[in-house]
XYZ file of C-alpha atoms in Angstrom:
340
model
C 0.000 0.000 0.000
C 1.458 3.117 -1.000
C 2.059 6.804 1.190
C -1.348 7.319 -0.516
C -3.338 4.791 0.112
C -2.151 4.124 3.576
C -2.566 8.007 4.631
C -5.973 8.766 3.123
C -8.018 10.232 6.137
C -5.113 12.501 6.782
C -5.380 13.733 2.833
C -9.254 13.957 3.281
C -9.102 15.482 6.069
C -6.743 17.992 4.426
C -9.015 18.395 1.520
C -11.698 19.283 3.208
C -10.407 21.869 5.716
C -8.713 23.125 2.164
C -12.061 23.808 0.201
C -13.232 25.740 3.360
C -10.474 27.691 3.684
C -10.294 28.260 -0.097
C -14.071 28.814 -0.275
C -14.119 31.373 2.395
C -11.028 33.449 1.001
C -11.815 33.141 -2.650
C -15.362 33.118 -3.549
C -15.200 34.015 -6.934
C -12.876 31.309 -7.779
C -15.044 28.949 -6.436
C -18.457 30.071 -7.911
C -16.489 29.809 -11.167
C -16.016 26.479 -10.841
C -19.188 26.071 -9.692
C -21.158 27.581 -12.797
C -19.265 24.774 -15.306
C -22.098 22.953 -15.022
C -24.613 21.260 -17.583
C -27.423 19.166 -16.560
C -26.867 19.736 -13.324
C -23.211 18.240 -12.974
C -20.191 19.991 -12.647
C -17.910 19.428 -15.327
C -14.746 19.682 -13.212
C -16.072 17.298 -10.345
C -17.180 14.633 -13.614
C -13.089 14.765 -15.099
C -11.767 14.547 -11.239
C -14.200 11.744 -10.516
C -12.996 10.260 -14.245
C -9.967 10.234 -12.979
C -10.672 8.253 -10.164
C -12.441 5.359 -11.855
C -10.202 5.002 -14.842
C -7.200 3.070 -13.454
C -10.075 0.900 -12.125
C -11.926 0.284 -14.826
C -8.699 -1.196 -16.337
C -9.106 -3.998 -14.151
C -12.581 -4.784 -15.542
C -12.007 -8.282 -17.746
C -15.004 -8.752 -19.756
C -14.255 -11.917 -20.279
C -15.637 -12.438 -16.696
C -18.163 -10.369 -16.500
C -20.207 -13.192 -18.368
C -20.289 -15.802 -15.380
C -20.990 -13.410 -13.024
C -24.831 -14.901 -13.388
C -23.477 -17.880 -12.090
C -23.040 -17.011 -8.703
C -26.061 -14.664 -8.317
C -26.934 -14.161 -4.244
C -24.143 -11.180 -4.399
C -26.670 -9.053 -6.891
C -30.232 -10.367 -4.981
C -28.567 -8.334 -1.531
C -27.241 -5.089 -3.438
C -30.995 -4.984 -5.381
C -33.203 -5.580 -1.877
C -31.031 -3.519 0.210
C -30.839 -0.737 -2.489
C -34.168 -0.779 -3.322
C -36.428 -2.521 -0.661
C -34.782 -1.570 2.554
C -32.303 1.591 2.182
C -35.036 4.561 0.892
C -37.349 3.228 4.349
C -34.587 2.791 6.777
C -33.579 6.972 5.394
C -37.090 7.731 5.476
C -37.688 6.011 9.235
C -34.249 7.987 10.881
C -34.554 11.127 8.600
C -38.363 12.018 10.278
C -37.886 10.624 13.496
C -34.396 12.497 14.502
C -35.276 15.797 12.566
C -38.920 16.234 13.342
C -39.145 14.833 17.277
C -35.241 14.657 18.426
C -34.165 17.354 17.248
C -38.141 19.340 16.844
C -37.059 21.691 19.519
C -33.670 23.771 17.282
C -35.475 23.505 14.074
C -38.167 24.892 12.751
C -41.415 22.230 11.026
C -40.880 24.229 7.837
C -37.090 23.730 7.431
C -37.233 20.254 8.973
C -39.303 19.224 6.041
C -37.106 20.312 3.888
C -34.304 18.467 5.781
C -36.149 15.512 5.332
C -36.576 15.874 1.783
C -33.219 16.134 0.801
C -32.416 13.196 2.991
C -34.922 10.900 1.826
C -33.420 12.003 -1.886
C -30.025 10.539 -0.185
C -31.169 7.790 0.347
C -33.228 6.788 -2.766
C -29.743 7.429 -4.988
C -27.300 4.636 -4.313
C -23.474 5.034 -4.970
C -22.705 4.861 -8.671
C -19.216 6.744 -9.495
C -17.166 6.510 -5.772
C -18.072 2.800 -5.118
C -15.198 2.310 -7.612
C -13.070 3.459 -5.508
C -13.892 1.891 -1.757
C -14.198 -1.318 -3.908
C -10.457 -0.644 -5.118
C -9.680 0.341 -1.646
C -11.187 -2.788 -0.248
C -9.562 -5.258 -3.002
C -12.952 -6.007 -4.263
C -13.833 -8.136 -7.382
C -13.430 -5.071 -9.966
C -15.720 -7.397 -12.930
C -18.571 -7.658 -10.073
C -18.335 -4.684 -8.784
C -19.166 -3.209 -12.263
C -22.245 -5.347 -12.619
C -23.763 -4.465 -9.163
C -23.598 -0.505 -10.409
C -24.934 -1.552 -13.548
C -27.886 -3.464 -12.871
C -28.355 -0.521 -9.891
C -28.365 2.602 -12.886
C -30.772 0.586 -14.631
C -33.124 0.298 -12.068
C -32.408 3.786 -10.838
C -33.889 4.854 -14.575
C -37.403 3.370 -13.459
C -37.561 3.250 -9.693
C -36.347 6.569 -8.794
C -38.656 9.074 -9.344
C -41.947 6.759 -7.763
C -39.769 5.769 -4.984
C -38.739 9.336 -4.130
C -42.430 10.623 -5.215
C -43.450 7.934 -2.194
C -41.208 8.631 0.184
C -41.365 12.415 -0.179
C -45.534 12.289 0.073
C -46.174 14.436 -3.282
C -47.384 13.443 -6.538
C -45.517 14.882 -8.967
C -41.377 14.755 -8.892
C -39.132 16.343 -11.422
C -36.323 14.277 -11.839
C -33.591 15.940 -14.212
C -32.874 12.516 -16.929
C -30.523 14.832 -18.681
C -28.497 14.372 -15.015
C -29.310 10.699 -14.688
C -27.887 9.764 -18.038
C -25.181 12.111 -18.230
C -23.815 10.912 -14.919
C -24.347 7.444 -16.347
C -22.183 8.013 -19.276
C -19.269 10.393 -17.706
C -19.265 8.064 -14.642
C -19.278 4.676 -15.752
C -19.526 4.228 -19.823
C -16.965 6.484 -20.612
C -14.106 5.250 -17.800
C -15.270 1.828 -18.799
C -14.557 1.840 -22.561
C -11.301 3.789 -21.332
C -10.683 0.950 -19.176
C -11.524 -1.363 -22.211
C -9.317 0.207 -24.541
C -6.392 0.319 -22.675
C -6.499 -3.074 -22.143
C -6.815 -4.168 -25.836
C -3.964 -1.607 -26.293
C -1.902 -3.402 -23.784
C -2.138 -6.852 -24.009
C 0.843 -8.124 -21.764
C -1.185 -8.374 -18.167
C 2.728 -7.439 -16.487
C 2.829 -4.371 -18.532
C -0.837 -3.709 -17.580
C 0.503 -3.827 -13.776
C 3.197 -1.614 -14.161
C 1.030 1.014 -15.739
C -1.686 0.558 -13.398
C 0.505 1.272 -10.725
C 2.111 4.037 -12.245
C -1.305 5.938 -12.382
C -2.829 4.594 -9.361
C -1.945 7.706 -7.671
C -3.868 10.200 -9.857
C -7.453 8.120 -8.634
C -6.351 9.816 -5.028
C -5.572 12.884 -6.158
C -9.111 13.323 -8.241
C -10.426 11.919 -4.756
C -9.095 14.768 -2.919
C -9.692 17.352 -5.831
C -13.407 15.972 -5.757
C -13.524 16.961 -1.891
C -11.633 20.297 -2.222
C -14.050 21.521 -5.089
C -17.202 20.224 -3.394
C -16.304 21.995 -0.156
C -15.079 25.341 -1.651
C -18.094 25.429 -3.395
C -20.752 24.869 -0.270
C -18.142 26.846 2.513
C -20.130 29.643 2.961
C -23.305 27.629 3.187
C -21.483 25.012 5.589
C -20.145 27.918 8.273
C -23.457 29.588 8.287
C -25.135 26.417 9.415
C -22.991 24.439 11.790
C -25.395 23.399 14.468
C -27.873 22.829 11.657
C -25.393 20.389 9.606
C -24.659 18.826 12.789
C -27.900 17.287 13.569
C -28.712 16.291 10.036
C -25.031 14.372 9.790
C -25.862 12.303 12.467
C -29.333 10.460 10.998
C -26.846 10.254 7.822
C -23.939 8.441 9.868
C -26.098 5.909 11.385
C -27.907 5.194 8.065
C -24.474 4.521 6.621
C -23.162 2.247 9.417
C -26.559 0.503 9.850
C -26.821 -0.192 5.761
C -23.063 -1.510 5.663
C -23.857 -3.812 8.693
C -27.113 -5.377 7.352
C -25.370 -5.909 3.751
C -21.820 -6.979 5.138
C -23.987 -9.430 7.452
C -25.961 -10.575 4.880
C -23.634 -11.203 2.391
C -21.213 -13.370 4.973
C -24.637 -15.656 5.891
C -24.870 -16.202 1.911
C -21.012 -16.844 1.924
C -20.177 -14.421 -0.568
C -16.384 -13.809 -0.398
C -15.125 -10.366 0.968
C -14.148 -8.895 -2.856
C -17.941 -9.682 -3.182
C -19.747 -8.872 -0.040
C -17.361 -5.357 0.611
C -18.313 -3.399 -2.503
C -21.769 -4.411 -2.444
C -22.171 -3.179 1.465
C -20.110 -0.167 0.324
C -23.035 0.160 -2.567
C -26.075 0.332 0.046
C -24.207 2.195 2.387
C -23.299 5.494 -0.003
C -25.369 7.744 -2.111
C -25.556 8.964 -5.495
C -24.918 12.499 -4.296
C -24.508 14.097 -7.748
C -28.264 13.102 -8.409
C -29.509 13.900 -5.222
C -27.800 17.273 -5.078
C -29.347 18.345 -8.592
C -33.377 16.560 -7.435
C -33.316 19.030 -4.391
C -32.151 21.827 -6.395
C -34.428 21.321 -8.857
C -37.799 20.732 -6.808
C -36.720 23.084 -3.833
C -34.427 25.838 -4.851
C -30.426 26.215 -4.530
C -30.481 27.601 -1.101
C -33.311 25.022 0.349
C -32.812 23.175 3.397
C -33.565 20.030 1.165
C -29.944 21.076 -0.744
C -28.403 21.421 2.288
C -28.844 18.209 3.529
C -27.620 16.735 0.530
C -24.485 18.563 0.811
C -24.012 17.513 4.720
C -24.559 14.326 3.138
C -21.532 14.817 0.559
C -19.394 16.039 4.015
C -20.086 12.684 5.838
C -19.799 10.343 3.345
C -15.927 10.458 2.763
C -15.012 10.184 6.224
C -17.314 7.498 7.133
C -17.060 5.558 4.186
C -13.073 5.645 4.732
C -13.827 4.205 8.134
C -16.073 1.229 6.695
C -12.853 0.944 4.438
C -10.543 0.308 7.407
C -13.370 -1.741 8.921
C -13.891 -4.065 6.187
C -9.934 -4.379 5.454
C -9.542 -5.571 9.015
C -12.143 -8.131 8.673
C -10.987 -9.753 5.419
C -9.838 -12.874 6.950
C -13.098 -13.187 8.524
C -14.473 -14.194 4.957
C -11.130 -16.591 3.725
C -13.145 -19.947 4.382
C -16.799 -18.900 2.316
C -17.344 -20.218 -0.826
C -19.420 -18.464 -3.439
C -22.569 -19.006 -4.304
């Protein structure tokens, strides 16, 4: 494991304290950034995040990606957790923190709107960054690939009636021009990358070297994701800090609760860790690009409902880092499982 890798909270950490700084002392730069946008998506968060995925979509053999049917039990968790258990379990913590635990420091209006953008959180899972804690974690890069896949697809139908359900209203906009965009810059685009490179090099040594040789810049768009993200929201974040403080901690315990269910799961089905890591790591982050751009679009840029979707963007990293270090410790916990 290189300095990188084996130092990541501290660059995080860095990052993040970085984009506030940077936020706070040069506005302008930031809302620059900011504006380079179109459908809702930054174009400078969709080449850092590119960055991240492409050294690991060049681990992707399709070659396997065909038996991956064979050993199915991996993809029936991701889909029920996902989609049958994640959007309630957000829905369930989101009202019952906001609105009676924390009903006395904010107001029924804004905690609405708190609950809105969580529930959004919760009804996107992790497309782009599960690439990365599924690196991190040594998971199985072909299955991995598949579990996003069949996820997008469903996202395309279930989103918008889930989060119409959820959020108690009849009508919800959800921006498709976001939704496939994300889908292509995120995932088709790194994956034919990935896909090229390898028909480019065929000698799987020289693949190595290479890989490692680049492996680096998937941090560094890591970091530049966080640095942009928070430069972007500072002003929003400092203004609100007892505010973003309650919301992040509904959001932590939906994380660790949806990792525990999967990871527990998926070891009583036997799945083997490069399985059962990256599809906990699935359930328990969000599609925060798409949730970001729904609360925009139905409640306004400086909604509470966008706020909570950036608190979500502030404790994903760290936590998610943490599940990282969790699930690397437990690894050997999983040697003895067979697949099925």
């Amino acid at each position: 494991m290189g300095i990188f890798e084996r130092y990541l909270s501290i660059w995080v950490a860095l990052g993040i304290f970085a984009g506030l700084f940077g936020g706070l002392q040069f506005p302008q730069l930031f809302d620059a950034l900011g504006e380079l946008q179109y459908a809702s998506i930054n174009l400078v968060i969709a080449v850092l995040i590119w960055l991240m995925i492409y050294p690991m979509m060049m681990q992707v053999d399709f070659s396997a990606i065909k038996n991956v049917h064979r050993r199915p039990r991996g993809l029936i968790v991701t889909v029920t957790i996902n989609w049958l258990v994640k959007p309630f379990t957000m829905a369930f913590l989101a009202v019952l923190f906001i609105r009676y635990f924390f009903g006395d420091w904010i107001s029924p209006e804004l905690g609405k709107e708190y609950i809105a953008g969580m529930i959004l959180l919760g009804v996107a899972p992790c497309t782009a960054m599960v690439f990365v804690w599924s690196q991190l974690t040594k998971g199985d890069p072909n299955y991995t690939l598949v579990q996003v896949a069949i996820n997008d697809l469903i996202m395309v139908v279930a989103f918008a009636p889930l989060a119409a359900f959820l959020l108690g209203v009849t009508e919800v906009f959800v921006p498709w021009e976001t939704l496939l965009l994300s889908a292509g810059l995120f995932v088709v685009i790194p994956l034919l990358a990935g896909w090229l490179t390898r028909k480019a090099v065929r000698n799987e040594n020289t693949l190595n070297r290479f890989s490692a040789h680049i492996k680096p810049f998937s941090i560094i768009g890591l970091i530049g994701t966080v640095i942009l993200l928070f430069g972007i929201q500072a002003n929003t974040i400092i203004a609100n800090p007892l505010d973003i403080f309650l919301i992040a901690i509904p959001l932590i315990i939906q994380t660790y609760l949806i990792f525990a269910i999967t990871y527990v799961w998926m070891k009583k089905w036997k799945q083997p860790h490069s399985i059962a890591s990256p599809g906990a790591m699935i359930g328990a982050s969000n599609f925060f690009e798409l949730a970001v751009a729904v609360a925009i679009s139905l409640f306004g840029l400086n909604s509470g409902a966008a706020l909570a979707t950036v608190v979500g963007v502030l404790v994903e990293v760290p936590v998610m880092l943490s599940l990282v270090a969790y699930s690397n410790r437990t690894r050997q916990s999983f040697t003895d499982l067979k697949s099925a």
